[in-house]
mmCIF file of C-alpha atoms in Angstrom:
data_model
loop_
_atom_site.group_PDB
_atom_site.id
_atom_site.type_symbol
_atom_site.label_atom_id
_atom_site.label_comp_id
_atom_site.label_asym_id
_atom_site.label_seq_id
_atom_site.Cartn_x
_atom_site.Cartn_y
_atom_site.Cartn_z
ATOM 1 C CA UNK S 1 264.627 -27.780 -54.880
ATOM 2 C CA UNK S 2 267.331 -26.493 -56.865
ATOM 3 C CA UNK S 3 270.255 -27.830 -58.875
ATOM 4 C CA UNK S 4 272.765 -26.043 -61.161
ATOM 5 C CA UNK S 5 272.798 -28.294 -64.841
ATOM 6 C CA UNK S 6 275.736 -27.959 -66.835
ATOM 7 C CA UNK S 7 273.693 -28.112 -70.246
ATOM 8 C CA UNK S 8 276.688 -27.345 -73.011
ATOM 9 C CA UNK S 9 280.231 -26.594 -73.180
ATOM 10 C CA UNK S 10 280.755 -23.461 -70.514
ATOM 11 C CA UNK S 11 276.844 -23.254 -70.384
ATOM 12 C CA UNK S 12 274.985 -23.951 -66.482
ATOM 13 C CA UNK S 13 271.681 -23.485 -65.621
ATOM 14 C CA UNK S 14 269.687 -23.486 -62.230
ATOM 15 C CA UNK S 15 266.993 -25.487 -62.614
ATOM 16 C CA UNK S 16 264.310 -27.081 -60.329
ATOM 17 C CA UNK S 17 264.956 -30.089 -59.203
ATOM 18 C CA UNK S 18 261.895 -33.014 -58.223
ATOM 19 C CA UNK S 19 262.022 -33.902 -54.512
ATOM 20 C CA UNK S 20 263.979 -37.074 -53.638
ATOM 21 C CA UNK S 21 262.396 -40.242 -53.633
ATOM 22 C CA UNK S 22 261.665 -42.465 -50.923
ATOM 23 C CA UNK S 23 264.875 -44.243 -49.312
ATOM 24 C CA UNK S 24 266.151 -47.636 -50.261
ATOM 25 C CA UNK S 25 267.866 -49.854 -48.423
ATOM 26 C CA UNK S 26 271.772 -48.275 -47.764
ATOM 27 C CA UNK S 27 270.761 -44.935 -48.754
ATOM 28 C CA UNK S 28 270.555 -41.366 -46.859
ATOM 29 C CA UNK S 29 268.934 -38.081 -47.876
ATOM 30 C CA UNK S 30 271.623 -35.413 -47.375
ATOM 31 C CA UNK S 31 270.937 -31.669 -47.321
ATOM 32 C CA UNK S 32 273.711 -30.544 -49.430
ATOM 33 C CA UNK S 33 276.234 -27.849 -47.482
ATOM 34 C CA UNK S 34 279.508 -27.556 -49.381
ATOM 35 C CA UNK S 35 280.691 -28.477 -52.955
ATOM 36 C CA UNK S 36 284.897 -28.053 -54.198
ATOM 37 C CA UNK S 37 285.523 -27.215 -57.784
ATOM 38 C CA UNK S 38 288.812 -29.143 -59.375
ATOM 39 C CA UNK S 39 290.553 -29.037 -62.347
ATOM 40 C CA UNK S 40 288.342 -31.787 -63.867
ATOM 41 C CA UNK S 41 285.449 -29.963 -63.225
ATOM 42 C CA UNK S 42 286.359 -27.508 -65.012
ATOM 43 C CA UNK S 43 287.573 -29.362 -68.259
ATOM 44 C CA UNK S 44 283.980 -31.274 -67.731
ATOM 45 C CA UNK S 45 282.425 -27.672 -67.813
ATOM 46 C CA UNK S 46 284.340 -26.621 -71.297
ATOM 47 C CA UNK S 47 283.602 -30.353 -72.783
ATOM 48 C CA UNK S 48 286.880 -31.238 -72.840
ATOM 49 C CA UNK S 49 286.854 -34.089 -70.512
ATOM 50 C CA UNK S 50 286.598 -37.168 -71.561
ATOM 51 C CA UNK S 51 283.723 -38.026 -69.628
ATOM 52 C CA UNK S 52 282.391 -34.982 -70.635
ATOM 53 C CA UNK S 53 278.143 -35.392 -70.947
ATOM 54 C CA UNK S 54 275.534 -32.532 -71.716
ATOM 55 C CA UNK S 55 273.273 -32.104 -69.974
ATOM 56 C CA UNK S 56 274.920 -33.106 -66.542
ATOM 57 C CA UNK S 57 274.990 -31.793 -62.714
ATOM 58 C CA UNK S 58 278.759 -31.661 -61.731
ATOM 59 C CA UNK S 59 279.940 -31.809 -58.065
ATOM 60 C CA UNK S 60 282.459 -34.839 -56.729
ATOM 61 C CA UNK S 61 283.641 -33.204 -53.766
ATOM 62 C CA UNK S 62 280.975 -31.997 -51.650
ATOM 63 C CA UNK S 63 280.010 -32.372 -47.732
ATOM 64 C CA UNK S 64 276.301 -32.936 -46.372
ATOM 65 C CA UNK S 65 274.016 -33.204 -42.852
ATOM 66 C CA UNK S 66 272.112 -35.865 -43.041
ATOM 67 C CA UNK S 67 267.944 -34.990 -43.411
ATOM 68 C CA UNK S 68 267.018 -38.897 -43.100
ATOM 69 C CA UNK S 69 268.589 -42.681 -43.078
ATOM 70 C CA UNK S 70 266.525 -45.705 -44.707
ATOM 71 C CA UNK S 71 264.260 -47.457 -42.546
ATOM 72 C CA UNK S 72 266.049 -49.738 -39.645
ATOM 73 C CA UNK S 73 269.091 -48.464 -39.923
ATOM 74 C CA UNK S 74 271.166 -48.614 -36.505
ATOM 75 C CA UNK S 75 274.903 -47.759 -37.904
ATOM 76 C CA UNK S 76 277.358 -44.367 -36.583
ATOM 77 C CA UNK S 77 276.127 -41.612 -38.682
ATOM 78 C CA UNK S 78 272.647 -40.254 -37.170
ATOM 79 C CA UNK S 79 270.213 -37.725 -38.653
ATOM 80 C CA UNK S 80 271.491 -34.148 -38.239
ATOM 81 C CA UNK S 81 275.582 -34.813 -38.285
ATOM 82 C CA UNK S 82 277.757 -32.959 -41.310
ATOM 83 C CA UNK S 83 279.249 -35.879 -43.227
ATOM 84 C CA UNK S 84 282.069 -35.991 -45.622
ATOM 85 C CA UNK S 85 281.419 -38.053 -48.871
ATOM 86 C CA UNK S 86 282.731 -40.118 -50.847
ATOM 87 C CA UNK S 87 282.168 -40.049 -54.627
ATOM 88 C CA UNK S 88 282.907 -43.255 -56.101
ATOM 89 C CA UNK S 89 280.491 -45.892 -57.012
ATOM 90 C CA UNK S 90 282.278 -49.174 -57.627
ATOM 91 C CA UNK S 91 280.302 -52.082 -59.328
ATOM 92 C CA UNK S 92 282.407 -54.679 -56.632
ATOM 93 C CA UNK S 93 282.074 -57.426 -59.290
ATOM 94 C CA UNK S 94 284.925 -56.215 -62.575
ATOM 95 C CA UNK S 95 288.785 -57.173 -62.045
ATOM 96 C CA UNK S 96 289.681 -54.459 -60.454
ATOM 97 C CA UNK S 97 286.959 -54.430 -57.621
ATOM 98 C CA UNK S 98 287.929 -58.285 -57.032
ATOM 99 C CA UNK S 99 291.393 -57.347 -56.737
ATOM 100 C CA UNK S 100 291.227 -54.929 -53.880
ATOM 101 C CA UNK S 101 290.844 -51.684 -55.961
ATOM 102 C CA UNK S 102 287.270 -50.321 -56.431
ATOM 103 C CA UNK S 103 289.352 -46.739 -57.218
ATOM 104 C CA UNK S 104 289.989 -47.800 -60.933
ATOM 105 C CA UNK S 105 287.110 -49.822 -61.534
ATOM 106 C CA UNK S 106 285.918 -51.211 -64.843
ATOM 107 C CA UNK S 107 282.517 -50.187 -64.491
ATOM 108 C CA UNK S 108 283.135 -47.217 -61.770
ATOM 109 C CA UNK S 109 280.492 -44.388 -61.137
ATOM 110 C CA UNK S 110 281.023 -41.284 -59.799
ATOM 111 C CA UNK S 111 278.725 -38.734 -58.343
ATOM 112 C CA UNK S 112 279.577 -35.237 -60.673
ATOM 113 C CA UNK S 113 281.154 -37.840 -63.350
ATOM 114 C CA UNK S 114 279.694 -40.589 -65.254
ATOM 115 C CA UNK S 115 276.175 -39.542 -62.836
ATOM 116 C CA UNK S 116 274.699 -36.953 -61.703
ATOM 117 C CA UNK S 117 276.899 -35.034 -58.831
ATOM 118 C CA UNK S 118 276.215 -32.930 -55.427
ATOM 119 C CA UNK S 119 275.127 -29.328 -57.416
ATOM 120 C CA UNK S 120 272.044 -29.376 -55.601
ATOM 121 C CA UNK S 121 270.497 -28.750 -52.781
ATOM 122 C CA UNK S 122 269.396 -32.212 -51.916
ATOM 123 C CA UNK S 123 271.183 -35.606 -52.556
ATOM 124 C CA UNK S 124 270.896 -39.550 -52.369
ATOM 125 C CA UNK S 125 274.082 -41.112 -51.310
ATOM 126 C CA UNK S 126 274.835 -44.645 -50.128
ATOM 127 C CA UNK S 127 275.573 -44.774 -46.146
ATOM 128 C CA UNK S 128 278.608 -46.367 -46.750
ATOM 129 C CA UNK S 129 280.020 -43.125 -48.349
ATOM 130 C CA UNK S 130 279.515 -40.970 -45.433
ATOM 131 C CA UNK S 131 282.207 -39.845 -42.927
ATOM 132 C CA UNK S 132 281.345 -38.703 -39.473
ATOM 133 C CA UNK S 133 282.303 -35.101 -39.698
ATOM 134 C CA UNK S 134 280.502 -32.600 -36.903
ATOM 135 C CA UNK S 135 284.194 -31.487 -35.464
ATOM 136 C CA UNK S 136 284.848 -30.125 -39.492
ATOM 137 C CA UNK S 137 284.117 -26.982 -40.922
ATOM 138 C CA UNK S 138 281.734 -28.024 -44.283
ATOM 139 C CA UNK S 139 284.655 -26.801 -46.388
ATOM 140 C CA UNK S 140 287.052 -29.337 -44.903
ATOM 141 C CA UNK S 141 284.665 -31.921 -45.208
ATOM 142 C CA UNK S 142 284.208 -31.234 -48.228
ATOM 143 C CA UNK S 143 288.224 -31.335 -48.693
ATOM 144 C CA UNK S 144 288.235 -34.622 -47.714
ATOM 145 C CA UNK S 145 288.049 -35.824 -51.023
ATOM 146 C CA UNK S 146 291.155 -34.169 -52.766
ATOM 147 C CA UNK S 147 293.059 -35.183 -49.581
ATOM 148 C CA UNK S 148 292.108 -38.881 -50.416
ATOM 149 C CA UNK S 149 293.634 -38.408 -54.191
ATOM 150 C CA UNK S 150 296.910 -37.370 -52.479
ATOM 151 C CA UNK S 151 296.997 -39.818 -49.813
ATOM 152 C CA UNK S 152 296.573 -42.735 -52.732
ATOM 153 C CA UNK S 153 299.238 -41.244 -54.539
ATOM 154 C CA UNK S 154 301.380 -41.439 -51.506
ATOM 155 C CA UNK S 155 300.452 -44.785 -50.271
ATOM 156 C CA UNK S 156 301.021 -45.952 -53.955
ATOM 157 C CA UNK S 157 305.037 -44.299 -53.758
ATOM 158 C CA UNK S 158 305.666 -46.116 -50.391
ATOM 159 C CA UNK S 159 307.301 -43.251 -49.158
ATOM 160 C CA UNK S 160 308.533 -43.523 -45.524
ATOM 161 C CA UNK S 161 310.060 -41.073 -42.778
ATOM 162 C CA UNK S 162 312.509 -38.918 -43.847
ATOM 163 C CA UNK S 163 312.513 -40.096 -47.340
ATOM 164 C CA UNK S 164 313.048 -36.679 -49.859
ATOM 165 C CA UNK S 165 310.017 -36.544 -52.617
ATOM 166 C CA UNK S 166 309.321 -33.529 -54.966
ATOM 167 C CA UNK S 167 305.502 -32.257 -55.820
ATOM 168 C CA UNK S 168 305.173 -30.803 -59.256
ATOM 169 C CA UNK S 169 302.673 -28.639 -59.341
ATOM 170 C CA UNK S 170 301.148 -26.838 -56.534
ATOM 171 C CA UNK S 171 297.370 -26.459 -56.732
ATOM 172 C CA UNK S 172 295.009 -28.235 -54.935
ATOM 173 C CA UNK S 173 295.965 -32.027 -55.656
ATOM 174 C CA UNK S 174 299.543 -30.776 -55.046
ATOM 175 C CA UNK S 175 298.611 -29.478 -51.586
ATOM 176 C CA UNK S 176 296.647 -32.842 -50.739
ATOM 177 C CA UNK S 177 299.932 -34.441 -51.870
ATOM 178 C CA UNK S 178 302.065 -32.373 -49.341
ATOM 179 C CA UNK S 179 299.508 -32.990 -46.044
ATOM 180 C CA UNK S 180 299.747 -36.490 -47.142
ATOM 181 C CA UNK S 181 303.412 -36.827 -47.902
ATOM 182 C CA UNK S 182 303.819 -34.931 -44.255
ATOM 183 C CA UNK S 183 301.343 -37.001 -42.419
ATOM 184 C CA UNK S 184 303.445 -39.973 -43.509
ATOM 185 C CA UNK S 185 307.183 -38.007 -42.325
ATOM 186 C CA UNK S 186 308.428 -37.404 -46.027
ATOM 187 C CA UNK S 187 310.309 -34.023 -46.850
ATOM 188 C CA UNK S 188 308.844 -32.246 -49.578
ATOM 189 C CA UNK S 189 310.226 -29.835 -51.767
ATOM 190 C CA UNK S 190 307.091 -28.450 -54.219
ATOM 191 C CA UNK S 191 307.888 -26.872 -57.466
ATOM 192 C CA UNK S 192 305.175 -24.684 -59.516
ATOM 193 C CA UNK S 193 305.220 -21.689 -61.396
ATOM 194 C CA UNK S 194 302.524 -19.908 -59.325
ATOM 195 C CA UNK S 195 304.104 -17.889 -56.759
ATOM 196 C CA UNK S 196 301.214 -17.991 -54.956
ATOM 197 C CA UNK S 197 301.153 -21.748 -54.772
ATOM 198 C CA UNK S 198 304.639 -21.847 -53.770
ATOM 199 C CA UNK S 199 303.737 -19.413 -50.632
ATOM 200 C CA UNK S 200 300.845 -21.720 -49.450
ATOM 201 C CA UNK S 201 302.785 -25.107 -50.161
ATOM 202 C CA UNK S 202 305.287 -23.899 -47.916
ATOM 203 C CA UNK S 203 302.496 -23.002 -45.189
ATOM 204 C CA UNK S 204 300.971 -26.567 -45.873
ATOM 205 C CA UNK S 205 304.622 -28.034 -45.147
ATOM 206 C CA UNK S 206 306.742 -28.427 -48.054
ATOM 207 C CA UNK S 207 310.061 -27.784 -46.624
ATOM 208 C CA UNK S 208 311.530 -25.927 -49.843
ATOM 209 C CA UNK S 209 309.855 -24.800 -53.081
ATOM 210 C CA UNK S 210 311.174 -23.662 -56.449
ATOM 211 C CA UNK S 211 309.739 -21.307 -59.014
ATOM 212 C CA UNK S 212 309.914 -23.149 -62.052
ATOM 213 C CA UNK S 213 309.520 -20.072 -64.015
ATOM 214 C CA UNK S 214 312.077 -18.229 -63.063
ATOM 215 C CA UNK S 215 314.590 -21.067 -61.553
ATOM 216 C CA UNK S 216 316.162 -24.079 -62.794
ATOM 217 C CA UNK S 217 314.090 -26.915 -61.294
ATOM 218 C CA UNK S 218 316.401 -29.800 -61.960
ATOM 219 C CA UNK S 219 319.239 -27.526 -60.476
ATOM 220 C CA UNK S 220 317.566 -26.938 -57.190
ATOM 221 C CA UNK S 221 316.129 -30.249 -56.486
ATOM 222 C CA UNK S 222 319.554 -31.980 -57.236
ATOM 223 C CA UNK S 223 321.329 -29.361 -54.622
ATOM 224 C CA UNK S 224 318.241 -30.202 -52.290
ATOM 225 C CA UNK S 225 318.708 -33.624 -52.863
ATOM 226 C CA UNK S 226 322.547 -33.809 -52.734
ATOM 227 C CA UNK S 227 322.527 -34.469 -56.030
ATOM 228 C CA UNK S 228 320.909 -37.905 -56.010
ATOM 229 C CA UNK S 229 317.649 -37.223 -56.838
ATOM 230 C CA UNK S 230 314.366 -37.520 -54.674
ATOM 231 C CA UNK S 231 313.202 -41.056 -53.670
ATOM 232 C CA UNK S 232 309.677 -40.290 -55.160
ATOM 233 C CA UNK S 233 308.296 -37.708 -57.854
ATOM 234 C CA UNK S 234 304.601 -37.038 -57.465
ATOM 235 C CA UNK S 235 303.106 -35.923 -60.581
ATOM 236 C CA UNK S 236 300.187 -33.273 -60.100
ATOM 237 C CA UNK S 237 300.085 -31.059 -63.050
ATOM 238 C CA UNK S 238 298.346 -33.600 -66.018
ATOM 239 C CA UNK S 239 300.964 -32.026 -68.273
ATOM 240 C CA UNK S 240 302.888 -34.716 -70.316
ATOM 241 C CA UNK S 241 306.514 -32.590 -70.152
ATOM 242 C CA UNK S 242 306.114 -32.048 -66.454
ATOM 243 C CA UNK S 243 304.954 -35.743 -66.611
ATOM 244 C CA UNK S 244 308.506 -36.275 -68.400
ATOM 245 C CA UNK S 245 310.562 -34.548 -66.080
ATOM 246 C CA UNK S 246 309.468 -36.598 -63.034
ATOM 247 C CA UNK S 247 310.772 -39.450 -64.692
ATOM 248 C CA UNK S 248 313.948 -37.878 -65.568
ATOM 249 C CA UNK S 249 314.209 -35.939 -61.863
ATOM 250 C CA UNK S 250 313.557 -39.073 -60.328
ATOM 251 C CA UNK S 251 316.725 -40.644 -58.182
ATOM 252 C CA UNK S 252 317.874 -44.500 -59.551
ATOM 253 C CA UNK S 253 315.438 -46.941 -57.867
ATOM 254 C CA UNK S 254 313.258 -43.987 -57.154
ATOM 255 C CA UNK S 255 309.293 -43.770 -58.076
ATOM 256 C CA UNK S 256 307.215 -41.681 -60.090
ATOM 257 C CA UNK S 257 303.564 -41.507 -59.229
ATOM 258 C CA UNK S 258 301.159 -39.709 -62.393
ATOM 259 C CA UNK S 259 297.931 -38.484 -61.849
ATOM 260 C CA UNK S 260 297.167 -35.920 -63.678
ATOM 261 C CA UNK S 261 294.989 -37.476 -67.139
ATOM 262 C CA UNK S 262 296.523 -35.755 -70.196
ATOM 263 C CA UNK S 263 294.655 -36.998 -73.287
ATOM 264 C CA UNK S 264 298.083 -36.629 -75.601
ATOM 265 C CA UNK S 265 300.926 -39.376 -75.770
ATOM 266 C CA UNK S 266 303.988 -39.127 -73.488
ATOM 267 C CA UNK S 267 306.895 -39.796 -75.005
ATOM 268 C CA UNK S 268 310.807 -40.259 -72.725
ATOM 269 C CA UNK S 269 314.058 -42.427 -73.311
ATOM 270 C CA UNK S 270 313.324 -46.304 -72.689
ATOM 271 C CA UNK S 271 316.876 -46.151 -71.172
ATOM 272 C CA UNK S 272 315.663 -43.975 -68.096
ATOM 273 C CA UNK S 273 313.369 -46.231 -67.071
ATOM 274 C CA UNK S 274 315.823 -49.467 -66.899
ATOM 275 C CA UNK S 275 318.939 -47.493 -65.860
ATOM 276 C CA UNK S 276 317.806 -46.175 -63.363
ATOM 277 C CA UNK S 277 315.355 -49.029 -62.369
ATOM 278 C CA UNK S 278 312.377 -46.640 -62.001
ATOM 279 C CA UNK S 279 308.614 -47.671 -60.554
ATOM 280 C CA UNK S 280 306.297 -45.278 -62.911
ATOM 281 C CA UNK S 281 302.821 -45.561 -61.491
ATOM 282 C CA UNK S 282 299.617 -44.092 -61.758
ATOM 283 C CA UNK S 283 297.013 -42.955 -59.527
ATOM 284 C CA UNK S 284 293.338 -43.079 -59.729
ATOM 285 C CA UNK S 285 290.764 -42.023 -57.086
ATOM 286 C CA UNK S 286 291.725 -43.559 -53.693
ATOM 287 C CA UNK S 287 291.415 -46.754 -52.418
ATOM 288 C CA UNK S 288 290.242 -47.116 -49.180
ATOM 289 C CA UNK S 289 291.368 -44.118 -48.027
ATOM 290 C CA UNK S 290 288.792 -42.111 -46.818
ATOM 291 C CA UNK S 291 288.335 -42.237 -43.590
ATOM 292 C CA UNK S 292 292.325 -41.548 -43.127
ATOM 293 C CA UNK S 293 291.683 -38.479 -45.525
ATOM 294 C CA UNK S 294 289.121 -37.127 -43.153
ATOM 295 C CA UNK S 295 291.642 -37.453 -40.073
ATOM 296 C CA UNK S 296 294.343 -36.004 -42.085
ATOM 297 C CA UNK S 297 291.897 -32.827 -42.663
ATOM 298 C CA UNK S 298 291.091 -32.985 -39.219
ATOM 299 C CA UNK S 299 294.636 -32.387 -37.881
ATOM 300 C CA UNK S 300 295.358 -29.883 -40.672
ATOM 301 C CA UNK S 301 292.045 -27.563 -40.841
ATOM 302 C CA UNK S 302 293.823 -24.436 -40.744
ATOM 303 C CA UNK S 303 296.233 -25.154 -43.274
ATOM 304 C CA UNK S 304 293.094 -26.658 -45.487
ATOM 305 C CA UNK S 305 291.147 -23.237 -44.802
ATOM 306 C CA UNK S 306 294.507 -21.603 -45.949
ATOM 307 C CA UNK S 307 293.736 -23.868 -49.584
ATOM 308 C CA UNK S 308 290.360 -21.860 -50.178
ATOM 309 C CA UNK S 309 290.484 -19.161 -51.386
ATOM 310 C CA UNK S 310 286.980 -18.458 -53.250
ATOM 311 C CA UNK S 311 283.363 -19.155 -52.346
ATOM 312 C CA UNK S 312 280.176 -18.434 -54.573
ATOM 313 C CA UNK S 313 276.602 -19.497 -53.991
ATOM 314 C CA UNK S 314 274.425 -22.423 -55.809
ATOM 315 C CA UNK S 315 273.100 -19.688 -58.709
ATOM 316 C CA UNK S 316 276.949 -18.897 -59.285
ATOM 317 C CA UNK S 317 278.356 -21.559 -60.394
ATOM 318 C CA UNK S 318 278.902 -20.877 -63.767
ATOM 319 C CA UNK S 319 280.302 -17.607 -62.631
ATOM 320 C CA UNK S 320 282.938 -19.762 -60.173
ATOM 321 C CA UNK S 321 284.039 -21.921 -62.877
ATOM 322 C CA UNK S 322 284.613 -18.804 -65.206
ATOM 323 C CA UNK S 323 286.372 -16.867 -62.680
ATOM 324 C CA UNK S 324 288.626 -20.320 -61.656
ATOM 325 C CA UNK S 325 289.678 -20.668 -65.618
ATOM 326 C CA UNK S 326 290.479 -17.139 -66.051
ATOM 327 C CA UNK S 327 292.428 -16.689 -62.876
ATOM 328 C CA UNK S 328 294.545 -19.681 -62.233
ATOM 329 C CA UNK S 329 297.307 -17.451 -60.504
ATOM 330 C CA UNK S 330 294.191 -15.963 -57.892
ATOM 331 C CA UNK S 331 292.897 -19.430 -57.489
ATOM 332 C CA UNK S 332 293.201 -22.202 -54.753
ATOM 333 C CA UNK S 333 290.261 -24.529 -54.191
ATOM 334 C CA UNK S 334 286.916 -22.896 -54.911
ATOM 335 C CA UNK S 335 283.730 -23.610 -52.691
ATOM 336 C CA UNK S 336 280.017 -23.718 -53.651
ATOM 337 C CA UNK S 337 278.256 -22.516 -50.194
ATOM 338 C CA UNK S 338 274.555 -24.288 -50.639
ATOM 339 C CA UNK S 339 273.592 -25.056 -47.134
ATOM 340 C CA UNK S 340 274.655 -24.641 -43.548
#
């Protein structure tokens, strides 16, 4: 069996990997089929993650079929059907778990994070992880889970129908954002600096973009907005001064939902935040979410097939995450093929 090991900064290997063990109680053996790249993949890959760990085996967002199920179970998923996955390992007992929100856990786990991830070609996961997902391609199964950061990042804004919110930044999370955003009747106006990105929000269903390096964002979202400002800023970029001008696009009363994890301070006039009465939240994970991520991706599979744009085999990762860090303006979402 083989797995790819990040062993240093920018460094994989493909190494064998010992069979799986026998099956506790909860837990399925999944033959491993697809596995997404992200941004913090790639920042895990260069050690510049915070969580960063050598040696590791990355891979958060990754589809399976299920090989076996522990003895007597008798639940929905059976032996042979693609699944989607869920990453996150909660410990169900910290503050946060208690409170309703495993997603930013004290003590949280994740598969290609603090352990071991999907870069193999055989995997242990929890049953309670797995989403029914034979009507999916294994690359929009495996898109489940970005679609689950976006949908928490909407459900956090409580945007409703016909409410105007702007995306900044257009990549993958961005994208998520917009199906999301879309599924819940928002208008979306996406702003990036990709052109690219622009071309495929707008196919995704952001109903205007702007180039923000070639056009004055604040100018075109307050003429889109008839110069109140959007209800709800989504934050997608991790970069602290696009991180600044959400706050300062955002309309009074209006909400500002950050994601991205910057490791530098982010610094903005107190006054904006009690003039204009602003809700600045963050976003971790998702909460509960998953099984509405997976029928968002099932209503929107050909705009998610749209979103990826490269695929490389198991012994190519390293070559993948390369290619994704020295070609941001080529990239969308990047696939490891492992199985069928």
């Amino acid at each position: 069996m083989k797995q790819a090991v990040t062993v240093a900064p920018r460094s994989i290997e493909i190494h064998d990997a010992p069979e799986t063990e026998q099956l506790a109680d909860g837990q399925a053996l999944l033959a491993i089929v697809a596995v997404g790249l992200c941004g913090s993949d790639l920042e895990m890959y260069k050690g510049t993650d915070p969580i960063s760990r050598f040696p590791c085996r990355q891979g958060h967002e990754f589809s399976g079929r299920i090989l076996a199920l522990h003895d007597g179970y008798d639940g929905e998923v059976r032996v042979r059907d693609l699944v989607a996955v869920e990453p996150l390992l909660p410990c169900g007992s910290c503050i946060a778990c208690r409170r309703g929100h495993p997603n930013c856990c004290v003590n949280l786990r994740v598969a290609g994070g603090q352990i071991d991830g999907a870069l193999i070609e055989r995997f242990i996961m929890p049953v309670r992880n797995l989403y029914r997902a034979d009507d999916l391609t294994p690359e929009a199964a495996a898109f489940a889970e970005p679609v689950s950061i976006g949908l928490q990042m909407v459900n956090r804004s409580g945007v409703v129908a016909g409410d105007r919110a702007v995306v900044l930044g257009a990549g993958p999370i961005g994208q998520a954002v917009i199906l999301a955003g879309r599924d819940r009747g928002a208008r979306l106006l996406a702003v990036d600096r990709i052109a690219q990105r622009l071309e495929l929000a707008r196919a995704t269903g952001a109903e205007m973009t702007v180039d923000a390096a070639r056009e004055d964002v604040a100018a075109m979202v307050g003429a889109w907005t008839d110069g109140e400002g959007p209800v709800v800023v989504y934050e997608a970029t991790g970069a602290t001064a696009v991180m600044r001008q959400a706050i300062e696009l955002a309309a009074h009363s209006g909400t500002v939902v950050i994601a991205g994890t910057p490791t530098d301070e982010l610094s903005f006039p107190a006054m904006w935040l009690v003039r204009k009465e602003l809700n600045i939240l963050g976003s971790r994970n998702n909460a509960g979410v998953y099984g509405e991520a997976v029928r968002i991706v099932r209503e929107n599979q050909a705009a998610v097939h749209r979103i990826v744009t490269h695929r490389y085999p198991l012994h190519q990762v390293q070559d993948a995450m390369e290619f994704a860090i020295a070609n941001p303006a080529k990239t969308g979402k990047v696939m490891i093929t492992i199985g069928q």
